[in-house]
Amino acid sequence: MRAFRHRSFTVLWSGLFFYRAGFWIGLLTFQLMVARLTDNSPWMLGLLSFFSSIPMLVVTPFVGVVADRLDRKRLIVVNQASMGIAAAVISYLVITGRADSVVMMFGFALVFGVGLAFSIPINHAAVANSVPSEDLRSAVSINSIGLNLARIGGPALAGPILALWGPGGTFALWAVAALAGAVAISMITLRPYQPEQDTLGVFGRMRQGIEYVRERPTIMKALAMAAMVTVFGTSYMAVLPVVAYDTLGGGDQTFTVLIMLIGLGAMLGAFAAGSGRLRLNMSTITWGAVAFGVVEGLFGLTRTVWAAGVLVTVAGGLNFFLLTCLTTLVQTLATESKRGRVLSLFVLAWGGLFPFGTLMLGALGEAITTPYALAAFGLVLVVYSLWTRPGRRVVKASSRPAKS
C-alpha cells in the first residue's frame, strides 16, 4: 500500500475507480440485454464482446504515440468526460424505449470500446507518473486492485439498480461515475516527463516503439504471454451468461454472483502479485498460466454451482495475477520516453486480441457446446505455457550426449 502515501496517486486511483465501477455496471447491463434479446446465444454474446473490444486493435497503437507526446492528465479528463456524456445519451435512449435492438447494443458497445481503448494505455502511463520509481510495483498492483474492486462493486450495484430503475438507470449511474472521475483527476499534479524531441511522424514513432520492443526479448515474451492468456484464458468471461443460465441452470442472480466472485478472486490475485513475495519473472508467470488453463478447463466442465463458484474465483485470481505481473514487468523494463508506446503494444496484446478469443470461443461453443469449448481453450493455454517455459530448450540440449 506504499503508493497511497502519494496524494496524486490516491486521487488518480479514486477517479479511475469511479469510472471503472461505472464501466462494469454498463457492461453487465449490455450482456443481460443481449442475452435476453437473443435467448442466451453464445455467438451473439461473443459478438458483443467483439464489438466492445475490437477498437483496442485499431485505436490503441495511435494512443501510445499520443500518451508519449501530450499531457496524460488532460487526456484522461477529456476521455472520461466524453464517456460520461455518451453514457447519459444511451441512458436517455434506453429510458425512452428507443434502444431495443441487438444491432443498437452492438453500436453502443463499439462506442464504449473506443473510449476504453483510448483510456487504458494513458491510464497505465499516468499511474507511473503519480509515484516515484521505487513505489511503481505497489502502484501497478493497487491499480489492478482498484480495477477489481470496481468489478465487485459494479455488478453488486447493478443488480438493485436494474431491479429498481431498469437498464436506463445503470447507464445513468455510469454517466455520473465517469464525470465524477474526470472532475477528481483534473485536480491532481502528475510528475512531469520530457517527451523525446524528434521529427518523426505518427507512424514513425509507432515503428520506433515496435523496434524498441523487438530489441528486448523479455518484453517480447511478456507480450506474447499476455496475448495467449487473453485469447485462450480471459475470453471465458464472454460466455458467463451461458454458463450461468444453461450449464448451471441458474438465473440473473447466479450470473451476478459469478461476476462478483471473479472480481473477488481478481482482487486477491492482484494483492498476491503486488506483495513482493513472489519473484517477478517469466518463470513465475509461465507456471501461473499453466494453472489458469487447468482451472479454466475444470470450470467449463463442472455442473454444480458451488464448484463453479470456487473455480471461477480461482480463475479470476490467476487471470489478474498474471496480468498484474505482466503489466508490472513491462512497466519496470520500459523507459519513460517509450512507456506509452510499449504499454499500447501490451494493451494491444491484452485487449486488442480479446475479441478474436471471444469470437473463437463463441463459435466453438456453438459447434461442440460451451463446456467443451472452455476445456479446449484451457488445454491450449497449458500446452503453450509448457512449450515456452523458461529453460525448456536448455534442459533438452543438456540431455544430449556430449560430442567427442
PDB file of N, CA and C in Angstrom, residues 50 54 57 231 352-361 377:
ATOM      1  N   PHE A  50     -16.821  -8.798 -28.981  1.00  0.00           N
ATOM      2  CA  PHE A  50     -16.008  -8.419 -30.133  1.00  0.00           C
ATOM      3  C   PHE A  50     -16.142  -6.923 -30.416  1.00  0.00           C
ATOM      4  N   ILE A  54     -12.870  -4.694 -30.144  1.00  0.00           N
ATOM      5  CA  ILE A  54     -12.141  -4.533 -31.396  1.00  0.00           C
ATOM      6  C   ILE A  54     -11.489  -3.149 -31.539  1.00  0.00           C
ATOM      7  N   LEU A  57      -7.741  -2.959 -31.017  1.00  0.00           N
ATOM      8  CA  LEU A  57      -6.853  -3.405 -32.064  1.00  0.00           C
ATOM      9  C   LEU A  57      -6.510  -2.266 -33.021  1.00  0.00           C
ATOM     10  N   VAL A 231      -6.448 -14.461 -25.179  1.00  0.00           N
ATOM     11  CA  VAL A 231      -7.234 -15.179 -26.185  1.00  0.00           C
ATOM     12  C   VAL A 231      -7.780 -16.488 -25.637  1.00  0.00           C
ATOM     13  N   GLY A 352      -6.606  -5.959 -27.427  1.00  0.00           N
ATOM     14  CA  GLY A 352      -6.901  -5.928 -28.846  1.00  0.00           C
ATOM     15  C   GLY A 352      -7.209  -7.297 -29.416  1.00  0.00           C
ATOM     16  N   LEU A 353      -6.599  -8.350 -28.846  1.00  0.00           N
ATOM     17  CA  LEU A 353      -6.846  -9.706 -29.322  1.00  0.00           C
ATOM     18  C   LEU A 353      -8.022 -10.366 -28.612  1.00  0.00           C
ATOM     19  N   PHE A 354      -8.521  -9.746 -27.560  1.00  0.00           N
ATOM     20  CA  PHE A 354      -9.629 -10.320 -26.798  1.00  0.00           C
ATOM     21  C   PHE A 354     -10.853 -10.620 -27.660  1.00  0.00           C
ATOM     22  N   PRO A 355     -11.267  -9.713 -28.571  1.00  0.00           N
ATOM     23  CA  PRO A 355     -12.456 -10.017 -29.373  1.00  0.00           C
ATOM     24  C   PRO A 355     -12.304 -11.248 -30.238  1.00  0.00           C
ATOM     25  N   PHE A 356     -11.079 -11.526 -30.704  1.00  0.00           N
ATOM     26  CA  PHE A 356     -10.883 -12.726 -31.511  1.00  0.00           C
ATOM     27  C   PHE A 356     -11.012 -13.984 -30.655  1.00  0.00           C
ATOM     28  N   GLY A 357     -10.549 -13.885 -29.411  1.00  0.00           N
ATOM     29  CA  GLY A 357     -10.734 -15.007 -28.497  1.00  0.00           C
ATOM     30  C   GLY A 357     -12.205 -15.262 -28.210  1.00  0.00           C
ATOM     31  N   THR A 358     -12.964 -14.203 -27.994  1.00  0.00           N
ATOM     32  CA  THR A 358     -14.390 -14.386 -27.697  1.00  0.00           C
ATOM     33  C   THR A 358     -15.147 -14.913 -28.913  1.00  0.00           C
ATOM     34  N   LEU A 359     -14.778 -14.441 -30.114  1.00  0.00           N
ATOM     35  CA  LEU A 359     -15.430 -14.955 -31.323  1.00  0.00           C
ATOM     36  C   LEU A 359     -15.130 -16.440 -31.520  1.00  0.00           C
ATOM     37  N   MET A 360     -13.863 -16.818 -31.340  1.00  0.00           N
ATOM     38  CA  MET A 360     -13.498 -18.231 -31.488  1.00  0.00           C
ATOM     39  C   MET A 360     -14.202 -19.090 -30.437  1.00  0.00           C
ATOM     40  N   LEU A 361     -14.247 -18.586 -29.205  1.00  0.00           N
ATOM     41  CA  LEU A 361     -14.890 -19.344 -28.138  1.00  0.00           C
ATOM     42  C   LEU A 361     -16.390 -19.463 -28.394  1.00  0.00           C
ATOM     43  N   PHE A 377      -9.985 -24.510 -24.759  1.00  0.00           N
ATOM     44  CA  PHE A 377      -9.193 -23.291 -24.621  1.00  0.00           C
ATOM     45  C   PHE A 377      -8.194 -23.421 -23.475  1.00  0.00           C
TER      46      PHE A 377
END
